[in-house]
């Protein structure tokens, strides 16, 4: 049962963490503070569960994990980890007012964002491309995780800048740069999606 659960695990499961945290943050914004801790605890349980299962999957099915990492169709799914980390930091700051903890999560998110960006786009641009590789087979809406991961890092950076006294301007400029990168990725991917919709055929499994 453990092997079946870990084998079927997908990195995109981290989006469940982000979705639960968004519910907690919105509930707090609209005055429903009573339910916020429950959603937050649920998100942490999901986060640590998925992380533990991902480690187990890497150990038990290391070849499949490596194949997934080197797959251009799936490599940008890693940005869901960055999204989850950022939303945890946002809730720590906005909901629980633990600003120092939010700062730590921001630095962790930047480290993950930088590492995943270098790795993922290196796979897309530099890794060996098969002769039959086609855009309609590897491109999908999941590529927007790169945009969400980048702009959520910028969002947490702006929140962090509200509660510190040093390097505020640098953090704001850095966050603006990240937001601009995310917006650029969004525009690029939108163009590719429109091309995909107009110029390429749809199969039954699309």
XYZ file of C-alpha atoms in Angstrom:
206
model
C 0.000 0.000 0.000
C 2.881 2.342 0.837
C 4.568 1.615 -2.478
C 1.346 2.202 -4.398
C 0.786 5.523 -2.613
C 4.324 6.735 -3.145
C 4.524 5.523 -6.740
C 1.374 7.439 -7.700
C 2.535 10.619 -5.940
C 2.836 13.701 -8.124
C 4.711 16.916 -7.330
C 1.562 18.833 -8.227
C 0.042 17.601 -4.957
C 1.716 20.614 -3.326
C -1.011 22.722 -4.949
C -3.374 21.285 -2.314
C -1.251 23.042 0.309
C -1.471 26.369 -1.518
C -5.239 26.018 -2.051
C -5.865 25.256 1.640
C -3.704 28.189 2.722
C -5.537 30.505 0.335
C -8.825 29.490 1.986
C -7.283 30.254 5.387
C -5.984 33.644 4.251
C -9.281 34.653 2.603
C -11.249 33.489 5.651
C -9.041 35.661 7.844
C -9.496 38.638 5.509
C -13.291 38.320 5.706
C -13.403 37.983 9.493
C -13.878 34.208 9.772
C -10.944 33.860 12.154
C -12.388 30.851 13.987
C -11.780 28.406 11.138
C -8.380 29.781 10.088
C -6.224 27.670 12.476
C -7.916 24.467 11.299
C -7.215 25.194 7.641
C -3.661 26.208 8.484
C -3.014 23.002 10.446
C -4.578 20.978 7.625
C -2.259 22.661 5.112
C 0.800 21.862 7.238
C -0.301 18.234 7.558
C -0.703 18.022 3.779
C 2.651 19.746 3.229
C 4.631 17.425 5.513
C 2.748 14.340 4.289
C 3.469 15.077 0.642
C 7.098 15.935 1.485
C 7.598 12.665 3.388
C 5.943 10.601 0.643
C 8.082 12.401 -1.939
C 11.255 11.444 -0.068
C 10.058 7.835 0.180
C 9.222 7.861 -3.519
C 12.711 9.137 -4.333
C 14.269 6.314 -2.294
C 12.047 3.479 -3.525
C 11.594 4.591 -7.137
C 14.714 6.661 -7.779
C 14.801 5.875 -11.495
C 11.214 7.015 -11.983
C 11.885 10.152 -9.933
C 14.940 10.959 -12.040
C 12.944 10.362 -15.207
C 10.249 12.735 -13.946
C 12.818 15.420 -13.127
C 14.344 15.177 -16.608
C 10.956 15.145 -18.330
C 10.317 18.582 -19.935
C 6.577 17.992 -19.582
C 6.806 17.680 -15.775
C 9.888 19.584 -14.649
C 8.065 22.901 -14.144
C 5.731 21.175 -11.676
C 8.524 21.643 -9.131
C 7.460 25.273 -8.781
C 4.438 24.067 -6.774
C 6.889 23.545 -3.889
C 7.830 27.228 -4.055
C 4.156 28.234 -4.118
C 3.417 26.178 -1.000
C 6.387 27.631 0.902
C 5.403 31.176 -0.011
C 1.798 30.803 1.091
C 2.905 29.310 4.408
C 5.056 32.423 4.897
C 2.165 34.718 3.953
C -0.097 33.092 6.553
C 2.585 33.280 9.240
C 2.888 37.019 8.633
C -0.674 38.114 7.884
C -2.651 35.691 10.055
C -0.397 34.886 13.004
C 1.826 38.005 12.869
C 5.015 35.917 13.100
C 7.021 38.202 10.855
C 10.444 36.710 11.612
C 9.162 33.265 10.660
C 7.790 34.726 7.435
C 11.240 36.191 6.691
C 12.792 32.748 7.062
C 10.227 31.217 4.717
C 10.915 33.959 2.186
C 14.640 33.189 2.126
C 13.877 29.479 1.827
C 11.447 30.211 -1.025
C 14.050 32.308 -2.854
C 16.584 29.471 -2.547
C 14.106 26.935 -3.907
C 12.956 29.310 -6.640
C 16.509 29.945 -7.814
C 17.495 26.282 -7.750
C 14.309 25.062 -9.450
C 14.488 27.832 -12.075
C 18.064 26.989 -13.018
C 17.330 23.261 -13.068
C 13.980 23.352 -14.892
C 14.929 25.770 -17.632
C 18.270 24.023 -18.100
C 16.303 20.826 -18.763
C 14.051 22.659 -21.229
C 16.854 24.375 -23.124
C 19.947 22.195 -22.752
C 18.892 18.605 -22.095
C 18.932 16.178 -24.998
C 15.853 16.638 -27.172
C 14.428 13.660 -29.014
C 13.821 14.056 -32.725
C 10.088 13.405 -32.327
C 9.642 15.954 -29.527
C 6.552 18.083 -30.253
C 5.123 21.119 -28.490
C 1.649 19.599 -28.311
C 3.024 16.649 -26.336
C 4.978 18.513 -23.663
C 3.292 21.899 -23.299
C 0.274 22.232 -21.008
C -1.295 24.591 -18.474
C 0.918 23.231 -15.711
C 3.739 25.376 -17.065
C 1.977 28.334 -15.418
C 3.260 26.959 -12.091
C 6.495 28.761 -12.998
C 4.568 32.038 -13.112
C 2.724 31.380 -9.848
C 5.916 30.310 -8.072
C 7.752 33.434 -9.215
C 5.010 35.918 -8.401
C 4.138 34.328 -5.060
C 7.788 34.828 -4.080
C 7.438 38.479 -5.050
C 4.197 38.724 -3.038
C 5.820 37.337 0.106
C 8.766 39.695 -0.433
C 6.456 42.719 -0.381
C 4.882 41.455 2.851
C 8.316 40.910 4.398
C 9.335 44.471 3.423
C 6.419 45.860 5.465
C 7.890 44.662 8.763
C 11.641 45.212 8.490
C 13.776 48.308 8.881
C 16.814 47.471 6.748
C 17.176 46.893 2.995
C 13.508 47.729 2.416
C 14.128 49.377 -0.951
C 16.269 46.467 -2.129
C 13.586 43.930 -1.181
C 10.900 45.969 -2.912
C 12.983 46.275 -6.092
C 13.848 42.591 -5.972
C 10.178 41.697 -5.533
C 9.228 43.946 -8.440
C 11.863 42.217 -10.582
C 10.434 38.812 -9.650
C 6.907 40.012 -10.406
C 8.077 41.252 -13.813
C 9.749 37.926 -14.567
C 6.523 36.127 -13.635
C 4.474 38.455 -15.837
C 6.854 37.856 -18.750
C 6.579 34.095 -18.311
C 2.800 34.434 -18.208
C 2.735 36.318 -21.520
C 5.109 33.847 -23.170
C 3.072 30.844 -22.012
C -0.186 32.498 -23.072
C 1.186 32.946 -26.597
C 2.222 29.280 -26.651
C -1.209 28.200 -25.412
C -2.972 30.241 -28.092
C -0.673 28.692 -30.697
C -1.428 25.280 -29.223
C -5.179 25.894 -29.431
C -5.170 27.300 -32.958
C -2.466 25.486 -34.908
C -2.287 21.993 -33.410
C -4.763 19.139 -33.383
C -6.472 17.839 -30.263
C -6.333 14.149 -29.540
C -8.635 12.183 -27.290
C -6.175 12.355 -24.371
C -5.433 16.093 -24.667
